[in-house]
Each structure stands twice: as structure tokens, then as C-alpha cells.
């Protein structure tokens, strides 16, 4: 299999963590690419028409995107229901938690693009604040449940860990741990997992 990814991407990191957790990493060749919405990577567009990472060439040669589809594909390839609870409330909870982590990353990345790519004179403070509100409320929701997670590690926990790792990487002074002690303690614990330690975001 081939994985198109980029070092800073928290969505690509989801896939890399899944691959390690599921014992599939050795079967995946990683291809690093550069992505930015202001400079469409037309080579990547041949794999993912949305021109985003991650994209995965699966075992049958088809190309899958986005991270949600790829992570679930890898889980199935590894026998199924390893990172995705099989059914019932546990499954919906894990998928909702994945949506929470993905949403925090989406909002954070939109802020990052606004701050790093958009010319300063064109930046829109209200829009930046609106995205920040999604990050803040998302993390507050995670804080309310983090105390009950224990050692569980499903696709939802994995995704939230990617969101927090990415915030530390791109916004090291964000102070997200302030007033979120449960989430901070959980993240410190979960960061010791080899799959997370081996995939820290890089420029
Ligand atoms: N929903 C997608 C989001 C992927 C995404 O936003 N990737 C970013 C990098 S972190 C990207 O490729 N951005 C390039 C662009 O927006 O043009 C997923 O889960 O894979």
C-alpha cells in the first residue's frame, strides 16, 4: 500500500497511528507531499481529487480518501473492530468522538491557513474568532468526558490525540491545558504510546 501524507498533517497522522496500532505499518510505503489550498498539488489530485492528504492506495490498487475511510479500511484489513467498536452505543460514541477530533482539527487548520497563507490585509478577525470558538468548545466537550476514558483507545481517542498534538505543534502557546486538567492528564498518558511517539508532527 502507499500513503500520501505530509509531516504536519493531523489527518495523515491518524492513518499512520492506525497502521502502527494495527500492525500494518510495514505494508505501507509513505510518500511525503506538500499541500496548501493556495497551491493545488496536481500530482496529488490524480490520487485524491479533493487535493488533500491523506490518500491511500489500497491492497487492490484503488485509492481511498479521506482519513475516516482509510482508518476504517485499515481496521477491516486487520480483522475488524480493533479500533472501531463493533456495534451499539460504544460504536456511536467512538464515531462521535472521532467527529469531535476531526472538527477541532478542521477549525484549527482553517485558522492556520488564514494566519499563515492569507495576506494580512485580507484577514477577517470575526471569522478567526469563530473558528477558535469551535476549537474551544470542542476541547471543553472533550474535557467533560476525558476523566472517564481510562485506558480505552479507539478511533475517537486516537483522533482527539491527533488534534491535541497538532495544536501543540502549530499553536504551542494556545494554553489549551489551562482549565482542562482531565484532558491534559489524559493526553500526557496517551502520548507515551509508541504509535503516538513515533508519529509526532514534523515540518
Ligand atoms: N476530512 C479530511 C481532511 C484532510 C485535510 O484537511 N488535509 C489537509 C492537511 S492537514 C490538506 O490536505 N489540506 C490541503 C488543502 O486544503 O488544500 C480527512 O479526514 O482526511
PDB file of C-alpha atoms and ligand atoms in Angstrom:
ATOM      1  CA  UNK A   1       0.000   0.000   0.000  1.00  0.00           C
ATOM      2  CA  UNK A   2       1.048   3.610  -0.489  1.00  0.00           C
ATOM      3  CA  UNK A   3       0.140   6.519   1.782  1.00  0.00           C
ATOM      4  CA  UNK A   4       0.342  10.101   0.574  1.00  0.00           C
ATOM      5  CA  UNK A   5       0.854  12.207   3.657  1.00  0.00           C
ATOM      6  CA  UNK A   6       2.588  15.315   4.990  1.00  0.00           C
ATOM      7  CA  UNK A   7       4.566  15.654   8.210  1.00  0.00           C
ATOM      8  CA  UNK A   8       2.402  18.347   9.827  1.00  0.00           C
ATOM      9  CA  UNK A   9      -0.983  16.829   8.852  1.00  0.00           C
ATOM     10  CA  UNK A  10      -3.006  15.569  11.838  1.00  0.00           C
ATOM     11  CA  UNK A  11      -5.349  13.729   9.455  1.00  0.00           C
ATOM     12  CA  UNK A  12      -2.465  11.837   7.879  1.00  0.00           C
ATOM     13  CA  UNK A  13      -1.179  11.162  11.397  1.00  0.00           C
ATOM     14  CA  UNK A  14      -4.474   9.443  12.230  1.00  0.00           C
ATOM     15  CA  UNK A  15      -3.757   6.953   9.459  1.00  0.00           C
ATOM     16  CA  UNK A  16      -0.138   6.427  10.477  1.00  0.00           C
ATOM     17  CA  UNK A  17      -1.169   5.796  14.099  1.00  0.00           C
ATOM     18  CA  UNK A  18      -3.874   3.350  12.983  1.00  0.00           C
ATOM     19  CA  UNK A  19      -1.341   1.489  10.840  1.00  0.00           C
ATOM     20  CA  UNK A  20       1.056   1.113  13.780  1.00  0.00           C
ATOM     21  CA  UNK A  21      -1.674   0.161  16.258  1.00  0.00           C
ATOM     22  CA  UNK A  22      -2.998  -2.454  13.822  1.00  0.00           C
ATOM     23  CA  UNK A  23       0.410  -3.920  12.924  1.00  0.00           C
ATOM     24  CA  UNK A  24       0.135  -2.801   9.289  1.00  0.00           C
ATOM     25  CA  UNK A  25       2.823  -0.114   9.104  1.00  0.00           C
ATOM     26  CA  UNK A  26       5.373  -2.339   7.361  1.00  0.00           C
ATOM     27  CA  UNK A  27       2.916  -2.890   4.496  1.00  0.00           C
ATOM     28  CA  UNK A  28       2.597   0.840   3.783  1.00  0.00           C
ATOM     29  CA  UNK A  29       5.060   2.932   1.796  1.00  0.00           C
ATOM     30  CA  UNK A  30       4.830   6.557   2.929  1.00  0.00           C
ATOM     31  CA  UNK A  31       5.074   9.257   0.273  1.00  0.00           C
ATOM     32  CA  UNK A  32       5.505  12.767   1.670  1.00  0.00           C
ATOM     33  CA  UNK A  33       3.865  15.562  -0.329  1.00  0.00           C
ATOM     34  CA  UNK A  34       3.357  19.281   0.169  1.00  0.00           C
ATOM     35  CA  UNK A  35      -0.208  20.597   0.321  1.00  0.00           C
ATOM     36  CA  UNK A  36      -1.701  24.074   0.578  1.00  0.00           C
ATOM     37  CA  UNK A  37      -5.133  25.263  -0.581  1.00  0.00           C
ATOM     38  CA  UNK A  38      -3.472  28.224  -2.300  1.00  0.00           C
ATOM     39  CA  UNK A  39      -1.191  25.943  -4.368  1.00  0.00           C
ATOM     40  CA  UNK A  40      -3.095  22.865  -5.555  1.00  0.00           C
ATOM     41  CA  UNK A  41      -0.752  19.872  -5.851  1.00  0.00           C
ATOM     42  CA  UNK A  42      -1.857  18.465  -9.210  1.00  0.00           C
ATOM     43  CA  UNK A  43       0.154  15.293  -8.770  1.00  0.00           C
ATOM     44  CA  UNK A  44      -1.828  14.575  -5.580  1.00  0.00           C
ATOM     45  CA  UNK A  45      -5.068  15.413  -7.429  1.00  0.00           C
ATOM     46  CA  UNK A  46      -4.511  12.271  -9.535  1.00  0.00           C
ATOM     47  CA  UNK A  47      -4.967  10.286  -6.289  1.00  0.00           C
ATOM     48  CA  UNK A  48      -7.391  12.415  -4.281  1.00  0.00           C
ATOM     49  CA  UNK A  49      -9.498  14.814  -6.375  1.00  0.00           C
ATOM     50  CA  UNK A  50     -10.024  16.918  -3.237  1.00  0.00           C
ATOM     51  CA  UNK A  51      -6.241  17.527  -3.278  1.00  0.00           C
ATOM     52  CA  UNK A  52      -5.752  16.752   0.393  1.00  0.00           C
ATOM     53  CA  UNK A  53      -3.754  14.326   2.448  1.00  0.00           C
ATOM     54  CA  UNK A  54      -4.130  11.575   3.430  1.00  0.00           C
ATOM     55  CA  UNK A  55      -4.804   9.330   0.428  1.00  0.00           C
ATOM     56  CA  UNK A  56      -4.087   5.611   0.434  1.00  0.00           C
ATOM     57  CA  UNK A  57      -3.525   3.212  -2.430  1.00  0.00           C
ATOM     58  CA  UNK A  58      -5.203   0.123  -1.003  1.00  0.00           C
ATOM     59  CA  UNK A  59      -4.136  -3.510  -1.479  1.00  0.00           C
ATOM     60  CA  UNK A  60      -6.332  -3.870  -4.581  1.00  0.00           C
ATOM     61  CA  UNK A  61      -4.820  -0.762  -6.218  1.00  0.00           C
ATOM     62  CA  UNK A  62      -7.828   1.502  -5.626  1.00  0.00           C
ATOM     63  CA  UNK A  63      -7.190   4.843  -3.926  1.00  0.00           C
ATOM     64  CA  UNK A  64      -9.077   5.723  -0.748  1.00  0.00           C
ATOM     65  CA  UNK A  65      -9.640   9.072   0.991  1.00  0.00           C
ATOM     66  CA  UNK A  66     -10.299  10.691   3.451  1.00  0.00           C
ATOM     67  CA  UNK A  67      -8.791   9.748   6.850  1.00  0.00           C
ATOM     68  CA  UNK A  68     -12.111   8.351   8.115  1.00  0.00           C
ATOM     69  CA  UNK A  69     -12.425   5.952   5.206  1.00  0.00           C
ATOM     70  CA  UNK A  70      -8.756   4.960   5.263  1.00  0.00           C
ATOM     71  CA  UNK A  71      -8.693   4.304   9.021  1.00  0.00           C
ATOM     72  CA  UNK A  72     -11.762   2.101   8.818  1.00  0.00           C
ATOM     73  CA  UNK A  73     -10.322   0.261   5.803  1.00  0.00           C
ATOM     74  CA  UNK A  74      -7.129  -0.480   7.737  1.00  0.00           C
ATOM     75  CA  UNK A  75      -9.144  -1.672  10.724  1.00  0.00           C
ATOM     76  CA  UNK A  76     -11.070  -4.071   8.467  1.00  0.00           C
ATOM     77  CA  UNK A  77      -7.832  -5.262   6.878  1.00  0.00           C
ATOM     78  CA  UNK A  78      -6.525  -6.085  10.346  1.00  0.00           C
ATOM     79  CA  UNK A  79      -9.545  -8.248  11.117  1.00  0.00           C
ATOM     80  CA  UNK A  80     -12.089  -5.596  12.081  1.00  0.00           C
ATOM     81  CA  UNK A  81     -13.340  -3.970  15.258  1.00  0.00           C
ATOM     82  CA  UNK A  82      -9.894  -3.318  16.652  1.00  0.00           C
ATOM     83  CA  UNK A  83     -10.153   0.481  16.795  1.00  0.00           C
ATOM     84  CA  UNK A  84     -13.876   0.609  15.989  1.00  0.00           C
ATOM     85  CA  UNK A  85     -16.313  -0.910  18.476  1.00  0.00           C
ATOM     86  CA  UNK A  86     -18.485  -3.442  16.630  1.00  0.00           C
ATOM     87  CA  UNK A  87     -21.948  -2.059  17.349  1.00  0.00           C
ATOM     88  CA  UNK A  88     -24.264  -0.244  19.675  1.00  0.00           C
ATOM     89  CA  UNK A  89     -23.647   2.728  21.900  1.00  0.00           C
ATOM     90  CA  UNK A  90     -19.880   2.162  22.095  1.00  0.00           C
ATOM     91  CA  UNK A  91     -19.586   2.408  18.306  1.00  0.00           C
ATOM     92  CA  UNK A  92     -21.631   5.607  18.026  1.00  0.00           C
ATOM     93  CA  UNK A  93     -19.679   7.095  20.897  1.00  0.00           C
ATOM     94  CA  UNK A  94     -16.345   6.333  19.224  1.00  0.00           C
ATOM     95  CA  UNK A  95     -17.527   7.736  15.883  1.00  0.00           C
ATOM     96  CA  UNK A  96     -18.906  10.856  17.552  1.00  0.00           C
ATOM     97  CA  UNK A  97     -15.610  11.332  19.364  1.00  0.00           C
ATOM     98  CA  UNK A  98     -13.818  10.964  16.024  1.00  0.00           C
ATOM     99  CA  UNK A  99     -16.099  13.673  14.598  1.00  0.00           C
ATOM    100  CA  UNK A 100     -15.225  15.895  17.563  1.00  0.00           C
ATOM    101  CA  UNK A 101     -11.494  15.469  16.972  1.00  0.00           C
ATOM    102  CA  UNK A 102     -11.849  15.917  13.211  1.00  0.00           C
ATOM    103  CA  UNK A 103     -13.918  19.068  13.777  1.00  0.00           C
ATOM    104  CA  UNK A 104     -11.347  20.585  16.117  1.00  0.00           C
ATOM    105  CA  UNK A 105      -8.663  19.865  13.514  1.00  0.00           C
ATOM    106  CA  UNK A 106     -10.756  21.294  10.662  1.00  0.00           C
ATOM    107  CA  UNK A 107     -11.366  24.536  12.572  1.00  0.00           C
ATOM    108  CA  UNK A 108      -7.755  24.755  13.732  1.00  0.00           C
ATOM    109  CA  UNK A 109      -6.455  24.207  10.219  1.00  0.00           C
ATOM    110  CA  UNK A 110      -8.759  26.871   8.797  1.00  0.00           C
ATOM    111  CA  UNK A 111      -7.298  29.293  11.369  1.00  0.00           C
ATOM    112  CA  UNK A 112      -3.808  28.207  10.450  1.00  0.00           C
ATOM    113  CA  UNK A 113      -4.455  28.803   6.736  1.00  0.00           C
ATOM    114  CA  UNK A 114      -5.958  32.193   7.485  1.00  0.00           C
ATOM    115  CA  UNK A 115      -2.945  33.197   9.580  1.00  0.00           C
ATOM    116  CA  UNK A 116      -0.184  31.591   7.505  1.00  0.00           C
ATOM    117  CA  UNK A 117      -1.481  31.904   3.932  1.00  0.00           C
ATOM    118  CA  UNK A 118      -3.941  34.788   3.646  1.00  0.00           C
ATOM    119  CA  UNK A 119      -2.382  38.204   3.128  1.00  0.00           C
ATOM    120  CA  UNK A 120      -2.589  40.153   6.385  1.00  0.00           C
ATOM    121  CA  UNK A 121      -4.741  42.935   4.957  1.00  0.00           C
ATOM    122  CA  UNK A 122      -7.424  40.401   3.959  1.00  0.00           C
ATOM    123  CA  UNK A 123      -7.695  38.598   7.286  1.00  0.00           C
ATOM    124  CA  UNK A 124     -11.086  38.570   8.950  1.00  0.00           C
ATOM    125  CA  UNK A 125     -10.956  38.739  12.755  1.00  0.00           C
ATOM    126  CA  UNK A 126     -14.560  37.585  13.327  1.00  0.00           C
ATOM    127  CA  UNK A 127     -14.039  34.550  11.149  1.00  0.00           C
ATOM    128  CA  UNK A 128     -10.819  33.671  13.003  1.00  0.00           C
ATOM    129  CA  UNK A 129     -12.671  34.039  16.299  1.00  0.00           C
ATOM    130  CA  UNK A 130     -15.497  31.850  15.006  1.00  0.00           C
ATOM    131  CA  UNK A 131     -13.084  29.030  14.194  1.00  0.00           C
ATOM    132  CA  UNK A 132     -11.373  29.465  17.565  1.00  0.00           C
ATOM    133  CA  UNK A 133     -14.762  29.097  19.256  1.00  0.00           C
ATOM    134  CA  UNK A 134     -15.188  25.693  17.604  1.00  0.00           C
ATOM    135  CA  UNK A 135     -11.765  24.612  18.863  1.00  0.00           C
ATOM    136  CA  UNK A 136     -12.510  25.882  22.384  1.00  0.00           C
ATOM    137  CA  UNK A 137     -15.978  24.363  22.656  1.00  0.00           C
ATOM    138  CA  UNK A 138     -14.730  21.111  21.130  1.00  0.00           C
ATOM    139  CA  UNK A 139     -11.948  20.827  23.695  1.00  0.00           C
ATOM    140  CA  UNK A 140     -14.337  21.762  26.514  1.00  0.00           C
ATOM    141  CA  UNK A 141     -16.588  18.887  25.440  1.00  0.00           C
ATOM    142  CA  UNK A 142     -13.575  16.542  25.456  1.00  0.00           C
ATOM    143  CA  UNK A 143     -12.606  17.781  28.925  1.00  0.00           C
ATOM    144  CA  UNK A 144     -16.054  16.861  30.256  1.00  0.00           C
ATOM    145  CA  UNK A 145     -15.645  13.232  29.235  1.00  0.00           C
ATOM    146  CA  UNK A 146     -11.864  12.668  29.439  1.00  0.00           C
ATOM    147  CA  UNK A 147     -11.978  11.634  33.096  1.00  0.00           C
ATOM    148  CA  UNK A 148     -13.973   8.539  32.133  1.00  0.00           C
ATOM    149  CA  UNK A 149     -11.750   7.289  29.291  1.00  0.00           C
ATOM    150  CA  UNK A 150      -9.302   5.282  31.406  1.00  0.00           C
ATOM    151  CA  UNK A 151      -7.017   3.199  29.180  1.00  0.00           C
ATOM    152  CA  UNK A 152      -9.549   2.859  26.321  1.00  0.00           C
ATOM    153  CA  UNK A 153      -8.130   3.742  22.905  1.00  0.00           C
ATOM    154  CA  UNK A 154     -10.495   3.693  19.947  1.00  0.00           C
ATOM    155  CA  UNK A 155     -10.661   5.765  16.755  1.00  0.00           C
ATOM    156  CA  UNK A 156     -12.204   8.630  18.727  1.00  0.00           C
ATOM    157  CA  UNK A 157      -9.439   8.790  21.327  1.00  0.00           C
ATOM    158  CA  UNK A 158      -6.855   8.433  18.572  1.00  0.00           C
ATOM    159  CA  UNK A 159      -8.340  11.350  16.631  1.00  0.00           C
ATOM    160  CA  UNK A 160      -8.527  13.625  19.664  1.00  0.00           C
ATOM    161  CA  UNK A 161      -4.883  12.838  20.458  1.00  0.00           C
ATOM    162  CA  UNK A 162      -4.003  13.939  16.900  1.00  0.00           C
ATOM    163  CA  UNK A 163      -5.949  17.169  17.394  1.00  0.00           C
ATOM    164  CA  UNK A 164      -4.114  17.971  20.642  1.00  0.00           C
ATOM    165  CA  UNK A 165      -0.719  17.054  19.178  1.00  0.00           C
ATOM    166  CA  UNK A 166      -1.368  19.295  16.212  1.00  0.00           C
ATOM    167  CA  UNK A 167      -2.405  22.220  18.458  1.00  0.00           C
ATOM    168  CA  UNK A 168       0.856  21.842  20.398  1.00  0.00           C
ATOM    169  CA  UNK A 169       2.756  21.764  17.088  1.00  0.00           C
ATOM    170  CA  UNK A 170       1.116  24.744  15.362  1.00  0.00           C
ATOM    171  CA  UNK A 171      -0.053  26.825  18.330  1.00  0.00           C
ATOM    172  CA  UNK A 172       2.364  25.973  21.177  1.00  0.00           C
ATOM    173  CA  UNK A 173       1.156  28.958  23.202  1.00  0.00           C
ATOM    174  CA  UNK A 174      -2.546  28.179  22.868  1.00  0.00           C
ATOM    175  CA  UNK A 175      -2.795  27.217  26.535  1.00  0.00           C
ATOM    176  CA  UNK A 176      -5.418  24.547  25.799  1.00  0.00           C
ATOM    177  CA  UNK A 177      -4.418  22.687  29.005  1.00  0.00           C
ATOM    178  CA  UNK A 178      -5.439  25.654  31.168  1.00  0.00           C
ATOM    179  CA  UNK A 179      -8.772  24.833  32.796  1.00  0.00           C
ATOM    180  CA  UNK A 180      -8.779  21.394  31.107  1.00  0.00           C
ATOM    181  CA  UNK A 181      -6.920  19.257  33.666  1.00  0.00           C
ATOM    182  CA  UNK A 182      -8.583  15.948  32.776  1.00  0.00           C
ATOM    183  CA  UNK A 183      -7.793  16.304  29.084  1.00  0.00           C
ATOM    184  CA  UNK A 184      -4.225  17.408  29.808  1.00  0.00           C
ATOM    185  CA  UNK A 185      -3.595  14.420  32.098  1.00  0.00           C
ATOM    186  CA  UNK A 186      -5.143  12.008  29.604  1.00  0.00           C
ATOM    187  CA  UNK A 187      -3.068  13.417  26.750  1.00  0.00           C
ATOM    188  CA  UNK A 188       0.162  13.136  28.765  1.00  0.00           C
ATOM    189  CA  UNK A 189      -0.614   9.436  29.372  1.00  0.00           C
ATOM    190  CA  UNK A 190      -1.694   8.586  25.858  1.00  0.00           C
ATOM    191  CA  UNK A 191       1.298  10.365  24.283  1.00  0.00           C
ATOM    192  CA  UNK A 192       3.551   7.609  25.653  1.00  0.00           C
ATOM    193  CA  UNK A 193       2.005   5.047  23.303  1.00  0.00           C
ATOM    194  CA  UNK A 194       4.646   4.025  20.711  1.00  0.00           C
ATOM    195  CA  UNK A 195       2.216   4.788  17.866  1.00  0.00           C
ATOM    196  CA  UNK A 196       1.962   8.410  19.014  1.00  0.00           C
ATOM    197  CA  UNK A 197       5.609   8.795  19.995  1.00  0.00           C
ATOM    198  CA  UNK A 198       6.720   7.564  16.546  1.00  0.00           C
ATOM    199  CA  UNK A 199       4.474   9.952  14.612  1.00  0.00           C
ATOM    200  CA  UNK A 200       4.904  13.362  16.259  1.00  0.00           C
ATOM    201  CA  UNK A 201       4.101  16.147  13.773  1.00  0.00           C
ATOM    202  CA  UNK A 202       7.055  17.493  11.798  1.00  0.00           C
ATOM    203  CA  UNK A 203       7.515  20.455   9.467  1.00  0.00           C
TER     204      UNK A 203
HETATM  205  N1  LIG B   1     -11.560  15.408   6.047  1.00  0.00           N
HETATM  206  C1  LIG B   1     -10.215  15.209   5.570  1.00  0.00           C
HETATM  207  C2  LIG B   1      -9.357  16.417   5.879  1.00  0.00           C
HETATM  208  C3  LIG B   1      -7.973  16.349   5.253  1.00  0.00           C
HETATM  209  C4  LIG B   1      -7.244  17.683   5.301  1.00  0.00           C
HETATM  210  O1  LIG B   1      -7.825  18.742   5.607  1.00  0.00           O
HETATM  211  N2  LIG B   1      -5.957  17.643   4.980  1.00  0.00           N
HETATM  212  C5  LIG B   1      -5.179  18.868   4.910  1.00  0.00           C
HETATM  213  C6  LIG B   1      -3.823  18.700   5.579  1.00  0.00           C
HETATM  214  S1  LIG B   1      -3.997  18.508   7.291  1.00  0.00           S
HETATM  215  C7  LIG B   1      -4.893  19.181   3.449  1.00  0.00           C
HETATM  216  O2  LIG B   1      -4.515  18.293   2.707  1.00  0.00           O
HETATM  217  N3  LIG B   1      -5.066  20.460   3.064  1.00  0.00           N
HETATM  218  C8  LIG B   1      -4.791  20.905   1.735  1.00  0.00           C
HETATM  219  C9  LIG B   1      -5.913  21.742   1.203  1.00  0.00           C
HETATM  220  O3  LIG B   1      -6.893  22.001   1.945  1.00  0.00           O
HETATM  221  O4  LIG B   1      -5.804  22.142   0.059  1.00  0.00           O
HETATM  222  C10 LIG B   1      -9.641  13.923   6.178  1.00  0.00           C
HETATM  223  O5  LIG B   1     -10.175  13.457   7.189  1.00  0.00           O
HETATM  224  O6  LIG B   1      -8.701  13.339   5.629  1.00  0.00           O
END
